[in-house]
JSON list of C-alpha atoms and ligand atoms in Angstrom, two decimals:
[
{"chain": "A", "resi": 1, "resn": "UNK", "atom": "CA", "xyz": [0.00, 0.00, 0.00]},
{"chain": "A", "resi": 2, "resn": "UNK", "atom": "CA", "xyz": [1.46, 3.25, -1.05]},
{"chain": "A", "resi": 3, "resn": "UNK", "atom": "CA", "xyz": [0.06, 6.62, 1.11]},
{"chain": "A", "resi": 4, "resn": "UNK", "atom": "CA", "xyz": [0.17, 9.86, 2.18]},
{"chain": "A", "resi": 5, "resn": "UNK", "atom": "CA", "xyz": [-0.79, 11.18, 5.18]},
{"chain": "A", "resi": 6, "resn": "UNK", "atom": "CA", "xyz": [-1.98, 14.75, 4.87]},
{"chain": "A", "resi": 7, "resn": "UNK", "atom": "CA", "xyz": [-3.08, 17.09, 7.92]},
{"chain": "A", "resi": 8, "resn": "UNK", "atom": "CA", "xyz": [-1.53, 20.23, 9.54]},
{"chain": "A", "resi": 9, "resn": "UNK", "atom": "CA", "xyz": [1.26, 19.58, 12.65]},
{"chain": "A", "resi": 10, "resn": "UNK", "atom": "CA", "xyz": [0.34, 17.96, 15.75]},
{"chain": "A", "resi": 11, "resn": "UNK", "atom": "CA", "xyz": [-2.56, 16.05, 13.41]},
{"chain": "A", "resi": 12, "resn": "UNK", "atom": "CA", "xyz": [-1.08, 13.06, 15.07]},
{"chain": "A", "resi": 13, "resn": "UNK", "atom": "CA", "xyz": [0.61, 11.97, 11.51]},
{"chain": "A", "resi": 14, "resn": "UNK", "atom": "CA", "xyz": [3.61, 10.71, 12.54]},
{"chain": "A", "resi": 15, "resn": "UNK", "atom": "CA", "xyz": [2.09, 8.64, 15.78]},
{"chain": "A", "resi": 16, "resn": "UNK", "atom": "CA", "xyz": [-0.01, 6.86, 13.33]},
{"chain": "A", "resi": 17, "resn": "UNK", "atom": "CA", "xyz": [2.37, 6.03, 11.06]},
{"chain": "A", "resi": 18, "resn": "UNK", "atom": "CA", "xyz": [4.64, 4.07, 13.84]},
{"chain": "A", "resi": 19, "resn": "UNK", "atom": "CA", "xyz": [1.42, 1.98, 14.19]},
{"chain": "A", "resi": 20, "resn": "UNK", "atom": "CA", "xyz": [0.30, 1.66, 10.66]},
{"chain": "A", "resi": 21, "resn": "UNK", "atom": "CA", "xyz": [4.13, 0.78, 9.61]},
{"chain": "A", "resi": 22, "resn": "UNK", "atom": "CA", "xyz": [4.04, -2.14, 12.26]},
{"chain": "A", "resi": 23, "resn": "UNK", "atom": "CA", "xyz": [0.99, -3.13, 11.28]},
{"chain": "A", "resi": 24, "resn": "UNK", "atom": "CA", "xyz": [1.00, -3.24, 7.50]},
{"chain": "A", "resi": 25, "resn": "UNK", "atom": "CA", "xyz": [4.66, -3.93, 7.06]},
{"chain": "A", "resi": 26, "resn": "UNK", "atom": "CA", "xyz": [5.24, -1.29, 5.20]},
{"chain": "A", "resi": 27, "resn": "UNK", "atom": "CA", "xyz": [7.87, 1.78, 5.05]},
{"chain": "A", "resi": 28, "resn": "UNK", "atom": "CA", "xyz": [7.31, 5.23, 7.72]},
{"chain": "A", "resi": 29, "resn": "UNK", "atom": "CA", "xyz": [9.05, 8.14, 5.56]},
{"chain": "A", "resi": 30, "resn": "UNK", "atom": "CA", "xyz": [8.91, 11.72, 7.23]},
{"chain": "A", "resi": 31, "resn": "UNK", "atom": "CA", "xyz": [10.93, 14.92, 5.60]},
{"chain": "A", "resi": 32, "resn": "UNK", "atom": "CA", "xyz": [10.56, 15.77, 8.86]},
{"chain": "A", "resi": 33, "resn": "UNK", "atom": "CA", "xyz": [12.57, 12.90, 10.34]},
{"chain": "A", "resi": 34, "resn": "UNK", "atom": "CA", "xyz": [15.01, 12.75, 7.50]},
{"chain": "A", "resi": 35, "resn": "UNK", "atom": "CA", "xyz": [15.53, 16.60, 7.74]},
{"chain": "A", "resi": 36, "resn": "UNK", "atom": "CA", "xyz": [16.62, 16.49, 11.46]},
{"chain": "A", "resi": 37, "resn": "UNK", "atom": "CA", "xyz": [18.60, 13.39, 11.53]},
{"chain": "A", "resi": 38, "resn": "UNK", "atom": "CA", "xyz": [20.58, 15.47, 8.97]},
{"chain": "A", "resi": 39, "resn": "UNK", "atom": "CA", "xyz": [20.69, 18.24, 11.27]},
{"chain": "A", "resi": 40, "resn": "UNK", "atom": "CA", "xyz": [22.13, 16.04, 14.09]},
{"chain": "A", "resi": 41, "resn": "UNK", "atom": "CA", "xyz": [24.02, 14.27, 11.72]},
{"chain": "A", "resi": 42, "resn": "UNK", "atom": "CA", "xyz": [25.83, 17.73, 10.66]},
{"chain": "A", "resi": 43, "resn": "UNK", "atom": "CA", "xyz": [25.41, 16.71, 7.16]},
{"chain": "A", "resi": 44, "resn": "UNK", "atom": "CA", "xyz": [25.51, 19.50, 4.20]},
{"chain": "A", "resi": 45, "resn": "UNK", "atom": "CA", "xyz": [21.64, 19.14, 3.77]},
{"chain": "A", "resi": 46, "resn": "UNK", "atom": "CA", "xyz": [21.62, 19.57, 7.55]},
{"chain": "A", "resi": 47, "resn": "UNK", "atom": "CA", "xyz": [23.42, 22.61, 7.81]},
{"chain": "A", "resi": 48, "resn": "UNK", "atom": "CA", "xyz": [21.75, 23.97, 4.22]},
{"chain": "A", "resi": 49, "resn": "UNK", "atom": "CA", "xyz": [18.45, 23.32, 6.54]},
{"chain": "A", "resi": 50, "resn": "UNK", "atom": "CA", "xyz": [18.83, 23.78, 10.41]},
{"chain": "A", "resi": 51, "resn": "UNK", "atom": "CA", "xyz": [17.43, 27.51, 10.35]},
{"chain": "A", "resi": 52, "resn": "UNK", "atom": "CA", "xyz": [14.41, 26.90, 7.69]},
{"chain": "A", "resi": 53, "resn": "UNK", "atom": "CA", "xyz": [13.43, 24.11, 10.33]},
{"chain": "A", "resi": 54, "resn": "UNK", "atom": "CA", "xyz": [13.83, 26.35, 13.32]},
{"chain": "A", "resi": 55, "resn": "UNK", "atom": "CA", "xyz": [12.04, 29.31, 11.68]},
{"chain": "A", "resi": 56, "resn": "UNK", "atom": "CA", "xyz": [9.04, 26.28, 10.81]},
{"chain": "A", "resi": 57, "resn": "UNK", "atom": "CA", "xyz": [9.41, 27.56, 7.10]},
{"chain": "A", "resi": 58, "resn": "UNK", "atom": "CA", "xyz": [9.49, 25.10, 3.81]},
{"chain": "A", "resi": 59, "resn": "UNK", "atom": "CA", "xyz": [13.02, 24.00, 2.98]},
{"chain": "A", "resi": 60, "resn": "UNK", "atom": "CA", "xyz": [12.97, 24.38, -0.97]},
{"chain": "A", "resi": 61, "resn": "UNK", "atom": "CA", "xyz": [11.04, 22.34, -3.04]},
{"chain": "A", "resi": 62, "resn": "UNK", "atom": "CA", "xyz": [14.38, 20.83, -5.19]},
{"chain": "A", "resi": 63, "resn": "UNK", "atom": "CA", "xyz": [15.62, 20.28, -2.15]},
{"chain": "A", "resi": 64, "resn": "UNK", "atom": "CA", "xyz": [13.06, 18.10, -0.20]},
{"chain": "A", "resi": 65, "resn": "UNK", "atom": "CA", "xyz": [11.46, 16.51, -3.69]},
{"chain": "A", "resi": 66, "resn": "UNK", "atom": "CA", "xyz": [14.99, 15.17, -4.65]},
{"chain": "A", "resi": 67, "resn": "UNK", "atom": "CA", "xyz": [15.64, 13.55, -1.25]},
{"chain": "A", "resi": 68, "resn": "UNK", "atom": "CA", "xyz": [12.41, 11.82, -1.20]},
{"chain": "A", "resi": 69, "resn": "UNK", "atom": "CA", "xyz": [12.90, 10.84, -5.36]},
{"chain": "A", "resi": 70, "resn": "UNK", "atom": "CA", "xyz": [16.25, 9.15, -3.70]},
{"chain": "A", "resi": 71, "resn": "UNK", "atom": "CA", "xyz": [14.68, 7.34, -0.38]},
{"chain": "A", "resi": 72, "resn": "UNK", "atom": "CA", "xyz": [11.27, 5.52, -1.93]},
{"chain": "A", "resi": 73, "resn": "UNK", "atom": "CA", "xyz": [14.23, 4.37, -4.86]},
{"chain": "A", "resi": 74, "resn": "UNK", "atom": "CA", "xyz": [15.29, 1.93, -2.20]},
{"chain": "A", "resi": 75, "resn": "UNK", "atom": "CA", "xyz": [14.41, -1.76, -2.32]},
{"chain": "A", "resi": 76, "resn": "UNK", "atom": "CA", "xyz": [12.58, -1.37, 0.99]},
{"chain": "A", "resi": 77, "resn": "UNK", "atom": "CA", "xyz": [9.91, 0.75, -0.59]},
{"chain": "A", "resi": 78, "resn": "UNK", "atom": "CA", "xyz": [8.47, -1.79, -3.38]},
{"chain": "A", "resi": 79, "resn": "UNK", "atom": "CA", "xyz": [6.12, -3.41, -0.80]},
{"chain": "A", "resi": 80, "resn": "UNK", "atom": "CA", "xyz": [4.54, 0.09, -0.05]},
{"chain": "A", "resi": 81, "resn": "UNK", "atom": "CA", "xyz": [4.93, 3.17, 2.14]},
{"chain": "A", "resi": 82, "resn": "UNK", "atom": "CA", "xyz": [3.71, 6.08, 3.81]},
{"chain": "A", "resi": 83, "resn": "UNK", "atom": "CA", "xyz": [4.97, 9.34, 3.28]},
{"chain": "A", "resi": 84, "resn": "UNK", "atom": "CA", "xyz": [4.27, 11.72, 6.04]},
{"chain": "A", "resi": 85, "resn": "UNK", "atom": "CA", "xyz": [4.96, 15.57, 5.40]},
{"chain": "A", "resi": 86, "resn": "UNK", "atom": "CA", "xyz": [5.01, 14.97, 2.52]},
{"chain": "A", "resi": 87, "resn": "UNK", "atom": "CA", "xyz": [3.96, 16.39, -0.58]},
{"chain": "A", "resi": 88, "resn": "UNK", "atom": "CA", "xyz": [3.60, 19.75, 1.53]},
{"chain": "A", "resi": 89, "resn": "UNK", "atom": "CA", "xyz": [3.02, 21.61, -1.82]},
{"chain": "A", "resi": 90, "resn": "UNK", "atom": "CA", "xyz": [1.49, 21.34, -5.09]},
{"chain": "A", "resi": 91, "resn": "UNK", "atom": "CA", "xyz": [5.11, 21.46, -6.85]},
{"chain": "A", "resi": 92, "resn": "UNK", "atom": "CA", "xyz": [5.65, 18.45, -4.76]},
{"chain": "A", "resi": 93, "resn": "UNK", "atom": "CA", "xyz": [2.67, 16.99, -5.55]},
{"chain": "A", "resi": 94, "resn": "UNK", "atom": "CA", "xyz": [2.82, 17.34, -8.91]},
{"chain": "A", "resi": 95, "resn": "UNK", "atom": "CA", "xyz": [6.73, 15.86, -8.84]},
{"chain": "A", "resi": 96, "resn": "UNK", "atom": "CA", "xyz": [5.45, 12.83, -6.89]},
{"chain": "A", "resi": 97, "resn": "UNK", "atom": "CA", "xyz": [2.83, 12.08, -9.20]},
{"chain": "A", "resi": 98, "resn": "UNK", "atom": "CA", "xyz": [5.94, 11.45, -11.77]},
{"chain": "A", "resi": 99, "resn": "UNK", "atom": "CA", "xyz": [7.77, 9.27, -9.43]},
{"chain": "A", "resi": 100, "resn": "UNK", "atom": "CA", "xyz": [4.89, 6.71, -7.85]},
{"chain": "A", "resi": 101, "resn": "UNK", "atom": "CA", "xyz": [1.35, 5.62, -7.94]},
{"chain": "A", "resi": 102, "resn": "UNK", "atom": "CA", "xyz": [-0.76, 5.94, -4.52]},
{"chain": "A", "resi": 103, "resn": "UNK", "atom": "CA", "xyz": [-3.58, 3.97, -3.06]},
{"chain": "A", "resi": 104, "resn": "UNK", "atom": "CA", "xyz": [-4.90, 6.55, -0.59]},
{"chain": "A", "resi": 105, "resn": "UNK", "atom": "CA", "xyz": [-4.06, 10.10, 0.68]},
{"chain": "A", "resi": 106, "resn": "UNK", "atom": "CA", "xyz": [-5.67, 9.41, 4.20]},
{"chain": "A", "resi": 107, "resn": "UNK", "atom": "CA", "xyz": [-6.56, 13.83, 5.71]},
{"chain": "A", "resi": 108, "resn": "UNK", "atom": "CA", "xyz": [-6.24, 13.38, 9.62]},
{"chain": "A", "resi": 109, "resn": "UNK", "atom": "CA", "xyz": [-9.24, 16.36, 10.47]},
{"chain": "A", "resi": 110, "resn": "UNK", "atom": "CA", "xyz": [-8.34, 17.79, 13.40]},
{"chain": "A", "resi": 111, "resn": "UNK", "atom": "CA", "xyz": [-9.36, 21.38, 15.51]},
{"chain": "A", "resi": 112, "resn": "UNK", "atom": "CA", "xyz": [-7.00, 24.02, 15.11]},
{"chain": "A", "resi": 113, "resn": "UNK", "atom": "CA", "xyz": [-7.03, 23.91, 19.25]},
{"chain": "A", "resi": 114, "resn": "UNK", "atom": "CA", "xyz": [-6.72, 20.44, 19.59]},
{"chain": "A", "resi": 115, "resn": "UNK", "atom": "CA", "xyz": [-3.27, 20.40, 17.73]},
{"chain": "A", "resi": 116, "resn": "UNK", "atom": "CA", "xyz": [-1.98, 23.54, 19.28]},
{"chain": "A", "resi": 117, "resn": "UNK", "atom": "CA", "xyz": [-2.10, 21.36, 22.42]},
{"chain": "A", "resi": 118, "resn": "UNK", "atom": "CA", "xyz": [-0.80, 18.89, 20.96]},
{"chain": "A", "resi": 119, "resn": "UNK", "atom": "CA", "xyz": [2.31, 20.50, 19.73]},
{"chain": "A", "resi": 120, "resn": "UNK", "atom": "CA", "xyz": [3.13, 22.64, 22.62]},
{"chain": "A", "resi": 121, "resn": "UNK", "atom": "CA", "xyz": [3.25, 18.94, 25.00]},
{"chain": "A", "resi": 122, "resn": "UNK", "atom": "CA", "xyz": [5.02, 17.01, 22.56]},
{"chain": "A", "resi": 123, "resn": "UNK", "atom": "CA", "xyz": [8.24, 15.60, 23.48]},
{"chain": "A", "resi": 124, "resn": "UNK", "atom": "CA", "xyz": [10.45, 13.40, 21.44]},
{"chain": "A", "resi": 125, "resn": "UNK", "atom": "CA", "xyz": [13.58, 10.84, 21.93]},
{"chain": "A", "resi": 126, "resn": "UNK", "atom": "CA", "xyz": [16.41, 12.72, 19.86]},
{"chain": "A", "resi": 127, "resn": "UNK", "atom": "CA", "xyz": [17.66, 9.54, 18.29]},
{"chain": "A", "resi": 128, "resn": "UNK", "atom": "CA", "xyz": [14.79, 7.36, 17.44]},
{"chain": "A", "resi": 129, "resn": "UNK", "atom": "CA", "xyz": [11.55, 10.31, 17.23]},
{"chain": "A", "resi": 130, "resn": "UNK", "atom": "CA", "xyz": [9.87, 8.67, 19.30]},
{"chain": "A", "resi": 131, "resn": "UNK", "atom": "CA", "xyz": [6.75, 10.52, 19.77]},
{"chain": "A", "resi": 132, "resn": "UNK", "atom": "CA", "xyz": [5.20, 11.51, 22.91]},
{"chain": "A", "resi": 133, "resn": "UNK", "atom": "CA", "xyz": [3.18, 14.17, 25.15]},
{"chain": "A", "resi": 134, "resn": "UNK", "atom": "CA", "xyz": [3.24, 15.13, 28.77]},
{"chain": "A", "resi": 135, "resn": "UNK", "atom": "CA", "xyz": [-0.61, 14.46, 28.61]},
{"chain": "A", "resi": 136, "resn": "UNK", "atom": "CA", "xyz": [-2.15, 12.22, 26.36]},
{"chain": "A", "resi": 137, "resn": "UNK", "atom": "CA", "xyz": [1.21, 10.44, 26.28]},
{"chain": "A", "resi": 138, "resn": "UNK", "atom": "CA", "xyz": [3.70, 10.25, 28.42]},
{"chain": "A", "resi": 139, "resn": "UNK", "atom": "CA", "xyz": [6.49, 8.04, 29.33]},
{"chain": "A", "resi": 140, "resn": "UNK", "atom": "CA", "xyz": [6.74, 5.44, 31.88]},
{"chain": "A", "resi": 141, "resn": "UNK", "atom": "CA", "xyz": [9.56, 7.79, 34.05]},
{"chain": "A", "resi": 142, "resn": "UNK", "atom": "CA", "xyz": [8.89, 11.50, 33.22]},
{"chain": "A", "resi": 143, "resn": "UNK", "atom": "CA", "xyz": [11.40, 12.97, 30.71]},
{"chain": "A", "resi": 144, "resn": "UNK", "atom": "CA", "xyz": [12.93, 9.81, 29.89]},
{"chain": "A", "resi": 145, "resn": "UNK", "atom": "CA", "xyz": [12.23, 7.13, 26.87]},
{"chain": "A", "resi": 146, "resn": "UNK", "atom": "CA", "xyz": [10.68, 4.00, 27.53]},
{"chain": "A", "resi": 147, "resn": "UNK", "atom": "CA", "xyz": [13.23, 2.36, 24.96]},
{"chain": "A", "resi": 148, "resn": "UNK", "atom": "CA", "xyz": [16.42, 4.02, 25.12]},
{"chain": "A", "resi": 149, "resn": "UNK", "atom": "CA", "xyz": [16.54, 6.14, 28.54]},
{"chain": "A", "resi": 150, "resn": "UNK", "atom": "CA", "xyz": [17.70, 9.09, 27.00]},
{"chain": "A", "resi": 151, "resn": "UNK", "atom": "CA", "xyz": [15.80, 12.30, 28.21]},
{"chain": "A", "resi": 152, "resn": "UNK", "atom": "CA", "xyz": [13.43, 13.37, 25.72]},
{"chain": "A", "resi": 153, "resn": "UNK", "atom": "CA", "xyz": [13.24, 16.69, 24.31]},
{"chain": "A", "resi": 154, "resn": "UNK", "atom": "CA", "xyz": [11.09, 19.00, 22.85]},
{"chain": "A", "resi": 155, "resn": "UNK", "atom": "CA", "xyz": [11.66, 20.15, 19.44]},
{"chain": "A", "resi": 156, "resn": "UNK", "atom": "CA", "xyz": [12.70, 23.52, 18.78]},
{"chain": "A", "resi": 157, "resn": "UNK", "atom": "CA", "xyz": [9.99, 24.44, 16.20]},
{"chain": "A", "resi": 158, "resn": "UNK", "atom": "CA", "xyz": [7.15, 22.90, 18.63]},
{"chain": "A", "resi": 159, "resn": "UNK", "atom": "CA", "xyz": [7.25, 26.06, 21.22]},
{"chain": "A", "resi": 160, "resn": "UNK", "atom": "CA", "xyz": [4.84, 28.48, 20.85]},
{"chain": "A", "resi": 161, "resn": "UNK", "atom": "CA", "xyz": [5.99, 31.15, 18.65]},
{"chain": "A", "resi": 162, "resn": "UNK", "atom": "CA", "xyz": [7.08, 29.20, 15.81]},
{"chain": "A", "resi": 163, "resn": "UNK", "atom": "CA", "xyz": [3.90, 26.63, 16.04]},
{"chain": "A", "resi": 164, "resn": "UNK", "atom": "CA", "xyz": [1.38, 29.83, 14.52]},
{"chain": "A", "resi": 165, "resn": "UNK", "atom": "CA", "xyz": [4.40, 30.31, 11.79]},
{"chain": "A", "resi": 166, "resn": "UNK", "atom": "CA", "xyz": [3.99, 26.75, 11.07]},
{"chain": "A", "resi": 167, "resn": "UNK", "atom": "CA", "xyz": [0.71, 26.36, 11.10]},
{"chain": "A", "resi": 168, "resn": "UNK", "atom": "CA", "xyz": [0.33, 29.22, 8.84]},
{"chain": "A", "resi": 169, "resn": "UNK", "atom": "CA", "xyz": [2.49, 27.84, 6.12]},
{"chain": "A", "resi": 170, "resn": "UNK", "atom": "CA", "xyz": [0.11, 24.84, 6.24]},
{"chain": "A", "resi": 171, "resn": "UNK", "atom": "CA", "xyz": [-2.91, 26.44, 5.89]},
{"chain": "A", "resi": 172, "resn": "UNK", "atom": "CA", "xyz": [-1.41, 28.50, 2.72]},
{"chain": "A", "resi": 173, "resn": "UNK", "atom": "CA", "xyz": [0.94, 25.73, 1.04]},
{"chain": "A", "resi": 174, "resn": "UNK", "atom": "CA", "xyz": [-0.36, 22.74, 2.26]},
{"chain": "A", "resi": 175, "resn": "UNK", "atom": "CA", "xyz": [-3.87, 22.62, 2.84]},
{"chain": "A", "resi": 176, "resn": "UNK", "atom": "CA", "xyz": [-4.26, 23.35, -1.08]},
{"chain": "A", "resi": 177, "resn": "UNK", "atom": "CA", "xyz": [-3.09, 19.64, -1.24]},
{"chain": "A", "resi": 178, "resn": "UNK", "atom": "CA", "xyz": [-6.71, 18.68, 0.19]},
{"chain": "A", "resi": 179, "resn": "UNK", "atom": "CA", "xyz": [-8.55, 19.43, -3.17]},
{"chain": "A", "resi": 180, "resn": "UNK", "atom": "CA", "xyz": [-5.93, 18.40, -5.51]},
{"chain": "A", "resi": 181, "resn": "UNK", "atom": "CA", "xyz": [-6.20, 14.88, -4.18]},
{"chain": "A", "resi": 182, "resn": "UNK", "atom": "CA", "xyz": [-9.91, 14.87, -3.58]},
{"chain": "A", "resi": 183, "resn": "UNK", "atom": "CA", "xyz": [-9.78, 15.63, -6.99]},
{"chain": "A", "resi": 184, "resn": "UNK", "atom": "CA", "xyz": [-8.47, 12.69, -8.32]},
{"chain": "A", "resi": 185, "resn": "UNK", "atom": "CA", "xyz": [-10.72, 10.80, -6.06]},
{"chain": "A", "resi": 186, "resn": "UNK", "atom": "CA", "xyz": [-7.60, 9.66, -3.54]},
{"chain": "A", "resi": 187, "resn": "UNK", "atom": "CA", "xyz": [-8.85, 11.46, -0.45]},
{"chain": "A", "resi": 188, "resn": "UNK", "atom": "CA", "xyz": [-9.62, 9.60, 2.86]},
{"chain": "A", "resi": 189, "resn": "UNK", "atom": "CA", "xyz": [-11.11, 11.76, 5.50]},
{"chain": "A", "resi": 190, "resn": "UNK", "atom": "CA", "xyz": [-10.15, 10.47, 9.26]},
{"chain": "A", "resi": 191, "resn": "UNK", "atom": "CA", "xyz": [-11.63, 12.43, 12.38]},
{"chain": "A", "resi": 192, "resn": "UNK", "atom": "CA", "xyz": [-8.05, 12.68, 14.03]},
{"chain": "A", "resi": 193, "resn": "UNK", "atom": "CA", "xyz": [-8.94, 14.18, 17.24]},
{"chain": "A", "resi": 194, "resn": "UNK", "atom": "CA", "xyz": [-9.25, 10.78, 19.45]},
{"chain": "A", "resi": 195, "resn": "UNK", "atom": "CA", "xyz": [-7.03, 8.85, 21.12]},
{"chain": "A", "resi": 196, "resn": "UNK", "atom": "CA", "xyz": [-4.30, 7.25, 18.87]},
{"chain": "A", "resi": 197, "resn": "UNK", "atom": "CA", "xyz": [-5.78, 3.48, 19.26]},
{"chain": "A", "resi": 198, "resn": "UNK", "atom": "CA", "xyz": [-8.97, 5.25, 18.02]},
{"chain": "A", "resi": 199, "resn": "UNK", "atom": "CA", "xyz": [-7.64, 6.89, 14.92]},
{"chain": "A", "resi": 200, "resn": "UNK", "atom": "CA", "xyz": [-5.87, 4.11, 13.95]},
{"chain": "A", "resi": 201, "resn": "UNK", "atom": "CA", "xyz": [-8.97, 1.84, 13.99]},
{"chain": "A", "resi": 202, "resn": "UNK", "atom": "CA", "xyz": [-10.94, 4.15, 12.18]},
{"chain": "A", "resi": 203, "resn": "UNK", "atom": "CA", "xyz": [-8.15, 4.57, 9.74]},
{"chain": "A", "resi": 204, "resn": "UNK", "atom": "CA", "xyz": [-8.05, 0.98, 8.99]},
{"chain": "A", "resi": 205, "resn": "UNK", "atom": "CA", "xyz": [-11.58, 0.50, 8.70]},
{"chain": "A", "resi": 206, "resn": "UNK", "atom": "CA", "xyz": [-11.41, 3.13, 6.02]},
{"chain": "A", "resi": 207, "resn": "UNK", "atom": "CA", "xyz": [-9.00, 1.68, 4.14]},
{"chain": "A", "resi": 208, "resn": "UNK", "atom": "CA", "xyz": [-10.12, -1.66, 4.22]},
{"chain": "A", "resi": 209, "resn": "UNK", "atom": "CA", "xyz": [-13.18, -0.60, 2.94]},
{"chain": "A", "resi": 210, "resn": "UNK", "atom": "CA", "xyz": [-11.61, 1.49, -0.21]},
{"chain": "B", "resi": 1, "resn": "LIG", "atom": "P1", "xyz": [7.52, 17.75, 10.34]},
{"chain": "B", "resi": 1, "resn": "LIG", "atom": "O1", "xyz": [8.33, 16.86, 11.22]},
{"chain": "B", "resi": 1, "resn": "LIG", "atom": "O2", "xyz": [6.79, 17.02, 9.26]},
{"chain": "B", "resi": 1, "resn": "LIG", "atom": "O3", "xyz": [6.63, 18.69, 11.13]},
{"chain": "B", "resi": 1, "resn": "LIG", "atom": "O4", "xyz": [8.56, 18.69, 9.56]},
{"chain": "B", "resi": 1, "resn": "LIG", "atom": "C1", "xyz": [9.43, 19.55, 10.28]},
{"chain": "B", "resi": 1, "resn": "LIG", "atom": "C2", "xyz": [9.98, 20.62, 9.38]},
{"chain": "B", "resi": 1, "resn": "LIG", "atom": "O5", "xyz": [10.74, 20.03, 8.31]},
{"chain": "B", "resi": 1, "resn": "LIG", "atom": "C3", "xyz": [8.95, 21.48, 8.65]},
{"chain": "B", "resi": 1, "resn": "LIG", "atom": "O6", "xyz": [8.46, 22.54, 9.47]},
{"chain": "B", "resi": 1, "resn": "LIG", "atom": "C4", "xyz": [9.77, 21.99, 7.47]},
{"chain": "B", "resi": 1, "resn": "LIG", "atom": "O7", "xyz": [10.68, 23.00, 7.88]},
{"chain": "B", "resi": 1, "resn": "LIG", "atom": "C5", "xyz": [10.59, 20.76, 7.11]},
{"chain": "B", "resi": 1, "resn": "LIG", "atom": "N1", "xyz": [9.87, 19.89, 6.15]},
{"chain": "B", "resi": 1, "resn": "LIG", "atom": "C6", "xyz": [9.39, 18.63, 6.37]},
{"chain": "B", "resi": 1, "resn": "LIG", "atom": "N2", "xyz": [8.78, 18.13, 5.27]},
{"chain": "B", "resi": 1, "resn": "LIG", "atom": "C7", "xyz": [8.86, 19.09, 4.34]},
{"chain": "B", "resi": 1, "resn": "LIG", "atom": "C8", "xyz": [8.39, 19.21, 3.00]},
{"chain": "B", "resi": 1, "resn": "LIG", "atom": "N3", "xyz": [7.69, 18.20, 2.41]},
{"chain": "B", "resi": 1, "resn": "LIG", "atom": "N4", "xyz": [8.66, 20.35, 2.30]},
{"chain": "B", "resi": 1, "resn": "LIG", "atom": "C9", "xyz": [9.35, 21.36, 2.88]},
{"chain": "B", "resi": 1, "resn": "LIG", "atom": "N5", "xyz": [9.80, 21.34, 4.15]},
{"chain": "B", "resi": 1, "resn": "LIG", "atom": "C10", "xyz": [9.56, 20.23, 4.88]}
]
C-alpha cells in the first residue's frame, strides 16, 4: 500500500504512522525525520536546513522533492509506504505524481485547538523520534524514553511562537493539497482528534473498505 498522510502539525501523523508501519509492514518516511537526523548528523543538507526548520518555514522544493525521489528508490519501498509531510506543496505533488502511484491520501481532520495542544506537550527521543506528550502520552519515568533512557526533548519548532508560523504555512501551502487529491478521487477523511488506538482503527476501517 502506497500513502500519504496529509493534515496540519500535531494532526497526530507521525504517531499513526509508527502503528500503521508495524501493522502493514510497510515503510514510515517523514521529511521531517530525515531533515533532522541530517541536522544532528551535521550533514551538508543539515546545515543547508537547520534555520528553515527552526524558523518552521518550507526548505525548498528541489531540495526536499529530490531527497524523497532518492529514499522511496530503495528496495525497501516496493512493498509500499507512507509518506508523512510529505507532498507539503502542489510542486511536490505534482513531482510525486511522476515518481509513484498511490492507493490513498488518508486527511487526519483535526481542531485548530486540539493540535496547538498537541504541539506545545510534545516531546520526542532525539535519536529514534519517538513521539510523545506530557498528557495524552507520556512516558513510563517522566522525561525519559521508555526504549532508550535518553531524556526526551522537545523540538525547537514545537514552542509556541514558531507553532502559529507553522501552522500558517500549512494552511497556505499545504492545505491546497486537500482538493488536488480529492480531486483525483484519492482522499480519505479520518476524524483525528481521538485517542491514537482510536484513529488508527478508524483509519483501517477506512481503508479496508476502499
Ligand atoms: P515535520 O516533522 O513534518 O513537522 O517537519 C518539520 C519541518 O521540516 C517542517 O516545518 C519543514 O521545515 C521541514 N519539512 C518537512 N517536510 C517538508 C516538506 N515536504 N517540504 C518542505 N519542508 C519540509
Amino acid at each position: 500500500m502506497k500513502m500519504v498522510f496529509l493534515g496540519p502539525p500535531g494532526a497526530g501523523k507521525g504517531t499513526i504512522a509508527a502503528r500503521a508501519k508495524e501493522a502493514y509492514g510497510i515503510v514510515h518516511i517523514s521529511t521531517g525525520d530525515l531533515f533532522r537526523a541530517a541536522i544532528k548528523n551535521e550533514t551538508e543538507l543539515g546545515k543547508k536546513v537547520k534555520a528553515i526548520l527552526a524558523a518552521g518555514d518550507l526548505v525548498p522544493d528541489s531540495v526536499t522533492i529530490e531527497m524523497v525521489r532518492q529514499r522511496i528508490a530503495q528496495p525497501d519501498c516496493e512493498k509500499g509506504f507512507i509518506l508523512d509531510g510529505f507532498p507539503r506543496t502542489v510542486a511536490q505533488a505534482d513531482a510525486l505524481t511522476g515518481m509513484t502511484g498511490l492507493d490513498a491520501v488518508v486527511n487526519f481532520v483535526v481542531p485548530k485547538e486540539v493540535v496547538v495542544r498537541r504541539l506545545s506537550g510534545r516531546r520526542m527521543c532525539p535519536s529514534t523520534g519517538r513521539i510523545y506528550h506530557i498528557e495524552f502520552g507520556p512516558p513510563k519515568v517522566e522525561g525519559i524514553d521508555d526504549e532508550t533512557g535518553e531524556p526526551l526533548i522537545q523540538r525547537p519548532d514545537d514552542r509556541e511562537e514558531t507553532i502559529v508560523n507553522r501552522l500558517e504555512v500549512y494552511d497556505r501551502s499545504t492545505a491546497p493539497l486537500i482538493d488536488y487529491y480529492r480531486q483525483k478521487g484519492l482522499i480519505v477523511d479520518i476524524d483525528g482528534s481521538g485517542s491514537p488506538q482510536h484513529v488508527f482503527e478508524l483509519m483501517d476501517a477506512a481503508l479496508k473498505a476502499l
